[in-house]
Amino acid sequence: MKLILEVLLMGLAVMLGAFLVPGVSVDGYGSAIIAAVLIAVANATIGLILRIFTFPLNFLTLGLVSFIISVLMILLVDSWMTGFNTSGFLSAAILAIAVAVIKMILDAAFGVQKS
């Protein structure tokens, strides 16, 4: 049940982020859910491998490389999907920040606790 709620809230966060960030568009809530799942899968697989290889640089930049990898995963999902579009690196970076903030607010509002 918690996994379904997490997926739905992440889809809502992507949808709201796309509404707020100029240069990002999502065709509908279904596309937002698919984009959220694909971003999570990309971060869990390709992003994890990149974070392992760039750990020393990530340590020196205090986590900035992890943020850049997350933005690159959003751009990768943009290239995979037709219903989710970003206009470039800057809009994907702003979307990553917006989705993180919106997801934090939604988790607090719906009482989702990390265990």
PDB file of N, CA, C and O in Angstrom, residues 32-78:
ATOM      1  N   ALA A  32       2.791  11.519 -16.128  1.00  0.00           N
ATOM      2  CA  ALA A  32       3.565  11.955 -14.962  1.00  0.00           C
ATOM      3  C   ALA A  32       3.922  10.761 -14.076  1.00  0.00           C
ATOM      4  O   ALA A  32       5.049  10.683 -13.564  1.00  0.00           O
ATOM      5  N   ILE A  33       3.000   9.824 -13.910  1.00  0.00           N
ATOM      6  CA  ILE A  33       3.289   8.632 -13.103  1.00  0.00           C
ATOM      7  C   ILE A  33       4.353   7.783 -13.790  1.00  0.00           C
ATOM      8  O   ILE A  33       5.298   7.316 -13.150  1.00  0.00           O
ATOM      9  N   ILE A  34       4.222   7.597 -15.102  1.00  0.00           N
ATOM     10  CA  ILE A  34       5.216   6.815 -15.840  1.00  0.00           C
ATOM     11  C   ILE A  34       6.578   7.496 -15.768  1.00  0.00           C
ATOM     12  O   ILE A  34       7.609   6.841 -15.557  1.00  0.00           O
ATOM     13  N   ALA A  35       6.607   8.816 -15.921  1.00  0.00           N
ATOM     14  CA  ALA A  35       7.869   9.554 -15.831  1.00  0.00           C
ATOM     15  C   ALA A  35       8.479   9.416 -14.435  1.00  0.00           C
ATOM     16  O   ALA A  35       9.690   9.225 -14.300  1.00  0.00           O
ATOM     17  N   ALA A  36       7.648   9.490 -13.396  1.00  0.00           N
ATOM     18  CA  ALA A  36       8.148   9.351 -12.023  1.00  0.00           C
ATOM     19  C   ALA A  36       8.746   7.968 -11.799  1.00  0.00           C
ATOM     20  O   ALA A  36       9.817   7.839 -11.194  1.00  0.00           O
ATOM     21  N   VAL A  37       8.076   6.935 -12.290  1.00  0.00           N
ATOM     22  CA  VAL A  37       8.600   5.571 -12.130  1.00  0.00           C
ATOM     23  C   VAL A  37       9.898   5.408 -12.911  1.00  0.00           C
ATOM     24  O   VAL A  37      10.870   4.831 -12.404  1.00  0.00           O
ATOM     25  N   LEU A  38       9.948   5.931 -14.136  1.00  0.00           N
ATOM     26  CA  LEU A  38      11.166   5.813 -14.936  1.00  0.00           C
ATOM     27  C   LEU A  38      12.324   6.608 -14.326  1.00  0.00           C
ATOM     28  O   LEU A  38      13.482   6.150 -14.370  1.00  0.00           O
ATOM     29  N   ILE A  39      12.046   7.766 -13.757  1.00  0.00           N
ATOM     30  CA  ILE A  39      13.099   8.543 -13.086  1.00  0.00           C
ATOM     31  C   ILE A  39      13.627   7.764 -11.884  1.00  0.00           C
ATOM     32  O   ILE A  39      14.840   7.692 -11.650  1.00  0.00           O
ATOM     33  N   ALA A  40      12.721   7.147 -11.124  1.00  0.00           N
ATOM     34  CA  ALA A  40      13.143   6.355  -9.967  1.00  0.00           C
ATOM     35  C   ALA A  40      13.981   5.152 -10.395  1.00  0.00           C
ATOM     36  O   ALA A  40      15.011   4.853  -9.780  1.00  0.00           O
ATOM     37  N   VAL A  41      13.558   4.469 -11.456  1.00  0.00           N
ATOM     38  CA  VAL A  41      14.320   3.308 -11.942  1.00  0.00           C
ATOM     39  C   VAL A  41      15.683   3.743 -12.482  1.00  0.00           C
ATOM     40  O   VAL A  41      16.704   3.090 -12.213  1.00  0.00           O
ATOM     41  N   ALA A  42      15.720   4.842 -13.221  1.00  0.00           N
ATOM     42  CA  ALA A  42      16.996   5.339 -13.754  1.00  0.00           C
ATOM     43  C   ALA A  42      17.935   5.739 -12.619  1.00  0.00           C
ATOM     44  O   ALA A  42      19.141   5.447 -12.671  1.00  0.00           O
ATOM     45  N   ASN A  43      17.412   6.403 -11.588  1.00  0.00           N
ATOM     46  CA  ASN A  43      18.240   6.787 -10.449  1.00  0.00           C
ATOM     47  C   ASN A  43      18.732   5.573  -9.677  1.00  0.00           C
ATOM     48  O   ASN A  43      19.850   5.561  -9.161  1.00  0.00           O
ATOM     49  N   ALA A  44      17.898   4.536  -9.589  1.00  0.00           N
ATOM     50  CA  ALA A  44      18.272   3.350  -8.828  1.00  0.00           C
ATOM     51  C   ALA A  44      19.268   2.465  -9.568  1.00  0.00           C
ATOM     52  O   ALA A  44      19.992   1.695  -8.928  1.00  0.00           O
ATOM     53  N   THR A  45      19.326   2.553 -10.878  1.00  0.00           N
ATOM     54  CA  THR A  45      20.234   1.684 -11.633  1.00  0.00           C
ATOM     55  C   THR A  45      21.417   2.480 -12.180  1.00  0.00           C
ATOM     56  O   THR A  45      22.519   2.396 -11.648  1.00  0.00           O
ATOM     57  N   ILE A  46      21.186   3.233 -13.208  1.00  0.00           N
ATOM     58  CA  ILE A  46      22.264   3.989 -13.860  1.00  0.00           C
ATOM     59  C   ILE A  46      22.824   5.055 -12.910  1.00  0.00           C
ATOM     60  O   ILE A  46      24.036   5.237 -12.819  1.00  0.00           O
ATOM     61  N   GLY A  47      21.937   5.741 -12.201  1.00  0.00           N
ATOM     62  CA  GLY A  47      22.371   6.780 -11.278  1.00  0.00           C
ATOM     63  C   GLY A  47      23.243   6.228 -10.156  1.00  0.00           C
ATOM     64  O   GLY A  47      24.229   6.853  -9.754  1.00  0.00           O
ATOM     65  N   LEU A  48      22.893   5.050  -9.651  1.00  0.00           N
ATOM     66  CA  LEU A  48      23.686   4.430  -8.588  1.00  0.00           C
ATOM     67  C   LEU A  48      25.090   4.097  -9.089  1.00  0.00           C
ATOM     68  O   LEU A  48      26.084   4.361  -8.402  1.00  0.00           O
ATOM     69  N   ILE A  49      25.171   3.541 -10.286  1.00  0.00           N
ATOM     70  CA  ILE A  49      26.475   3.211 -10.865  1.00  0.00           C
ATOM     71  C   ILE A  49      27.311   4.480 -11.051  1.00  0.00           C
ATOM     72  O   ILE A  49      28.507   4.513 -10.715  1.00  0.00           O
ATOM     73  N   LEU A  50      26.696   5.537 -11.567  1.00  0.00           N
ATOM     74  CA  LEU A  50      27.424   6.797 -11.744  1.00  0.00           C
ATOM     75  C   LEU A  50      27.858   7.391 -10.412  1.00  0.00           C
ATOM     76  O   LEU A  50      28.959   7.950 -10.296  1.00  0.00           O
ATOM     77  N   ARG A  51      27.009   7.283  -9.384  1.00  0.00           N
ATOM     78  CA  ARG A  51      27.368   7.819  -8.069  1.00  0.00           C
ATOM     79  C   ARG A  51      28.540   7.048  -7.455  1.00  0.00           C
ATOM     80  O   ARG A  51      29.380   7.632  -6.767  1.00  0.00           O
ATOM     81  N   ILE A  52      28.598   5.746  -7.686  1.00  0.00           N
ATOM     82  CA  ILE A  52      29.715   4.956  -7.179  1.00  0.00           C
ATOM     83  C   ILE A  52      31.018   5.382  -7.856  1.00  0.00           C
ATOM     84  O   ILE A  52      32.043   5.568  -7.195  1.00  0.00           O
ATOM     85  N   PHE A  53      30.981   5.540  -9.180  1.00  0.00           N
ATOM     86  CA  PHE A  53      32.187   5.929  -9.906  1.00  0.00           C
ATOM     87  C   PHE A  53      32.637   7.357  -9.591  1.00  0.00           C
ATOM     88  O   PHE A  53      33.835   7.657  -9.650  1.00  0.00           O
ATOM     89  N   THR A  54      31.699   8.231  -9.289  1.00  0.00           N
ATOM     90  CA  THR A  54      32.053   9.634  -9.046  1.00  0.00           C
ATOM     91  C   THR A  54      32.106   9.969  -7.558  1.00  0.00           C
ATOM     92  O   THR A  54      32.073  11.152  -7.201  1.00  0.00           O
ATOM     93  N   PHE A  55      32.198   8.969  -6.697  1.00  0.00           N
ATOM     94  CA  PHE A  55      32.186   9.225  -5.256  1.00  0.00           C
ATOM     95  C   PHE A  55      33.266  10.204  -4.805  1.00  0.00           C
ATOM     96  O   PHE A  55      32.971  11.129  -4.041  1.00  0.00           O
ATOM     97  N   PRO A  56      34.527  10.047  -5.234  1.00  0.00           N
ATOM     98  CA  PRO A  56      35.538  11.023  -4.767  1.00  0.00           C
ATOM     99  C   PRO A  56      35.216  12.462  -5.179  1.00  0.00           C
ATOM    100  O   PRO A  56      35.353  13.389  -4.380  1.00  0.00           O
ATOM    101  N   LEU A  57      34.770  12.637  -6.408  1.00  0.00           N
ATOM    102  CA  LEU A  57      34.400  13.974  -6.868  1.00  0.00           C
ATOM    103  C   LEU A  57      33.157  14.486  -6.132  1.00  0.00           C
ATOM    104  O   LEU A  57      33.070  15.666  -5.782  1.00  0.00           O
ATOM    105  N   ASN A  58      32.221  13.579  -5.875  1.00  0.00           N
ATOM    106  CA  ASN A  58      31.017  13.934  -5.130  1.00  0.00           C
ATOM    107  C   ASN A  58      31.375  14.361  -3.707  1.00  0.00           C
ATOM    108  O   ASN A  58      30.799  15.305  -3.159  1.00  0.00           O
ATOM    109  N   PHE A  59      32.322  13.686  -3.105  1.00  0.00           N
ATOM    110  CA  PHE A  59      32.780  14.038  -1.767  1.00  0.00           C
ATOM    111  C   PHE A  59      33.406  15.431  -1.751  1.00  0.00           C
ATOM    112  O   PHE A  59      33.151  16.226  -0.841  1.00  0.00           O
ATOM    113  N   LEU A  60      34.195  15.734  -2.763  1.00  0.00           N
ATOM    114  CA  LEU A  60      34.861  17.039  -2.832  1.00  0.00           C
ATOM    115  C   LEU A  60      33.889  18.178  -3.105  1.00  0.00           C
ATOM    116  O   LEU A  60      34.109  19.305  -2.655  1.00  0.00           O
ATOM    117  N   THR A  61      32.820  17.906  -3.850  1.00  0.00           N
ATOM    118  CA  THR A  61      31.863  18.958  -4.190  1.00  0.00           C
ATOM    119  C   THR A  61      30.660  18.993  -3.250  1.00  0.00           C
ATOM    120  O   THR A  61      29.686  19.696  -3.528  1.00  0.00           O
ATOM    121  N   LEU A  62      30.719  18.237  -2.169  1.00  0.00           N
ATOM    122  CA  LEU A  62      29.671  18.209  -1.146  1.00  0.00           C
ATOM    123  C   LEU A  62      28.295  17.821  -1.712  1.00  0.00           C
ATOM    124  O   LEU A  62      27.266  18.379  -1.342  1.00  0.00           O
ATOM    125  N   GLY A  63      28.280  16.863  -2.629  1.00  0.00           N
ATOM    126  CA  GLY A  63      27.025  16.323  -3.145  1.00  0.00           C
ATOM    127  C   GLY A  63      26.508  16.957  -4.417  1.00  0.00           C
ATOM    128  O   GLY A  63      25.460  16.556  -4.909  1.00  0.00           O
ATOM    129  N   LEU A  64      27.208  17.922  -4.940  1.00  0.00           N
ATOM    130  CA  LEU A  64      26.748  18.578  -6.165  1.00  0.00           C
ATOM    131  C   LEU A  64      26.709  17.612  -7.343  1.00  0.00           C
ATOM    132  O   LEU A  64      25.812  17.686  -8.180  1.00  0.00           O
ATOM    133  N   VAL A  65      27.628  16.666  -7.389  1.00  0.00           N
ATOM    134  CA  VAL A  65      27.653  15.697  -8.476  1.00  0.00           C
ATOM    135  C   VAL A  65      26.410  14.808  -8.430  1.00  0.00           C
ATOM    136  O   VAL A  65      25.856  14.457  -9.476  1.00  0.00           O
ATOM    137  N   SER A  66      25.926  14.453  -7.243  1.00  0.00           N
ATOM    138  CA  SER A  66      24.695  13.660  -7.128  1.00  0.00           C
ATOM    139  C   SER A  66      23.502  14.414  -7.690  1.00  0.00           C
ATOM    140  O   SER A  66      22.642  13.827  -8.343  1.00  0.00           O
ATOM    141  N   PHE A  67      23.463  15.713  -7.447  1.00  0.00           N
ATOM    142  CA  PHE A  67      22.387  16.524  -8.006  1.00  0.00           C
ATOM    143  C   PHE A  67      22.471  16.554  -9.530  1.00  0.00           C
ATOM    144  O   PHE A  67      21.463  16.416 -10.217  1.00  0.00           O
ATOM    145  N   ILE A  68      23.669  16.708 -10.059  1.00  0.00           N
ATOM    146  CA  ILE A  68      23.848  16.727 -11.519  1.00  0.00           C
ATOM    147  C   ILE A  68      23.459  15.381 -12.118  1.00  0.00           C
ATOM    148  O   ILE A  68      22.831  15.332 -13.182  1.00  0.00           O
ATOM    149  N   ILE A  69      23.785  14.289 -11.429  1.00  0.00           N
ATOM    150  CA  ILE A  69      23.389  12.966 -11.914  1.00  0.00           C
ATOM    151  C   ILE A  69      21.875  12.833 -11.921  1.00  0.00           C
ATOM    152  O   ILE A  69      21.294  12.272 -12.854  1.00  0.00           O
ATOM    153  N   SER A  70      21.202  13.360 -10.910  1.00  0.00           N
ATOM    154  CA  SER A  70      19.737  13.330 -10.880  1.00  0.00           C
ATOM    155  C   SER A  70      19.140  14.116 -12.043  1.00  0.00           C
ATOM    156  O   SER A  70      18.172  13.675 -12.667  1.00  0.00           O
ATOM    157  N   VAL A  71      19.729  15.256 -12.343  1.00  0.00           N
ATOM    158  CA  VAL A  71      19.266  16.056 -13.486  1.00  0.00           C
ATOM    159  C   VAL A  71      19.486  15.288 -14.786  1.00  0.00           C
ATOM    160  O   VAL A  71      18.614  15.281 -15.672  1.00  0.00           O
ATOM    161  N   LEU A  72      20.624  14.624 -14.898  1.00  0.00           N
ATOM    162  CA  LEU A  72      20.898  13.830 -16.098  1.00  0.00           C
ATOM    163  C   LEU A  72      19.907  12.667 -16.232  1.00  0.00           C
ATOM    164  O   LEU A  72      19.525  12.299 -17.352  1.00  0.00           O
ATOM    165  N   MET A  73      19.462  12.102 -15.118  1.00  0.00           N
ATOM    166  CA  MET A  73      18.468  11.028 -15.178  1.00  0.00           C
ATOM    167  C   MET A  73      17.117  11.571 -15.656  1.00  0.00           C
ATOM    168  O   MET A  73      16.386  10.893 -16.389  1.00  0.00           O
ATOM    169  N   ILE A  74      16.782  12.797 -15.276  1.00  0.00           N
ATOM    170  CA  ILE A  74      15.555  13.427 -15.777  1.00  0.00           C
ATOM    171  C   ILE A  74      15.663  13.645 -17.281  1.00  0.00           C
ATOM    172  O   ILE A  74      14.716  13.378 -18.027  1.00  0.00           O
ATOM    173  N   LEU A  75      16.825  14.102 -17.739  1.00  0.00           N
ATOM    174  CA  LEU A  75      17.021  14.292 -19.179  1.00  0.00           C
ATOM    175  C   LEU A  75      16.991  12.959 -19.929  1.00  0.00           C
ATOM    176  O   LEU A  75      16.505  12.893 -21.062  1.00  0.00           O
ATOM    177  N   LEU A  76      17.479  11.899 -19.297  1.00  0.00           N
ATOM    178  CA  LEU A  76      17.432  10.577 -19.913  1.00  0.00           C
ATOM    179  C   LEU A  76      15.990  10.106 -20.068  1.00  0.00           C
ATOM    180  O   LEU A  76      15.599   9.603 -21.120  1.00  0.00           O
ATOM    181  N   VAL A  77      15.185  10.295 -19.041  1.00  0.00           N
ATOM    182  CA  VAL A  77      13.768   9.922 -19.122  1.00  0.00           C
ATOM    183  C   VAL A  77      13.055  10.780 -20.161  1.00  0.00           C
ATOM    184  O   VAL A  77      12.176  10.292 -20.874  1.00  0.00           O
ATOM    185  N   ASP A  78      13.445  12.036 -20.281  1.00  0.00           N
ATOM    186  CA  ASP A  78      12.886  12.901 -21.317  1.00  0.00           C
ATOM    187  C   ASP A  78      13.154  12.323 -22.705  1.00  0.00           C
ATOM    188  O   ASP A  78      12.287  12.355 -23.577  1.00  0.00           O
TER     189      ASP A  78
END
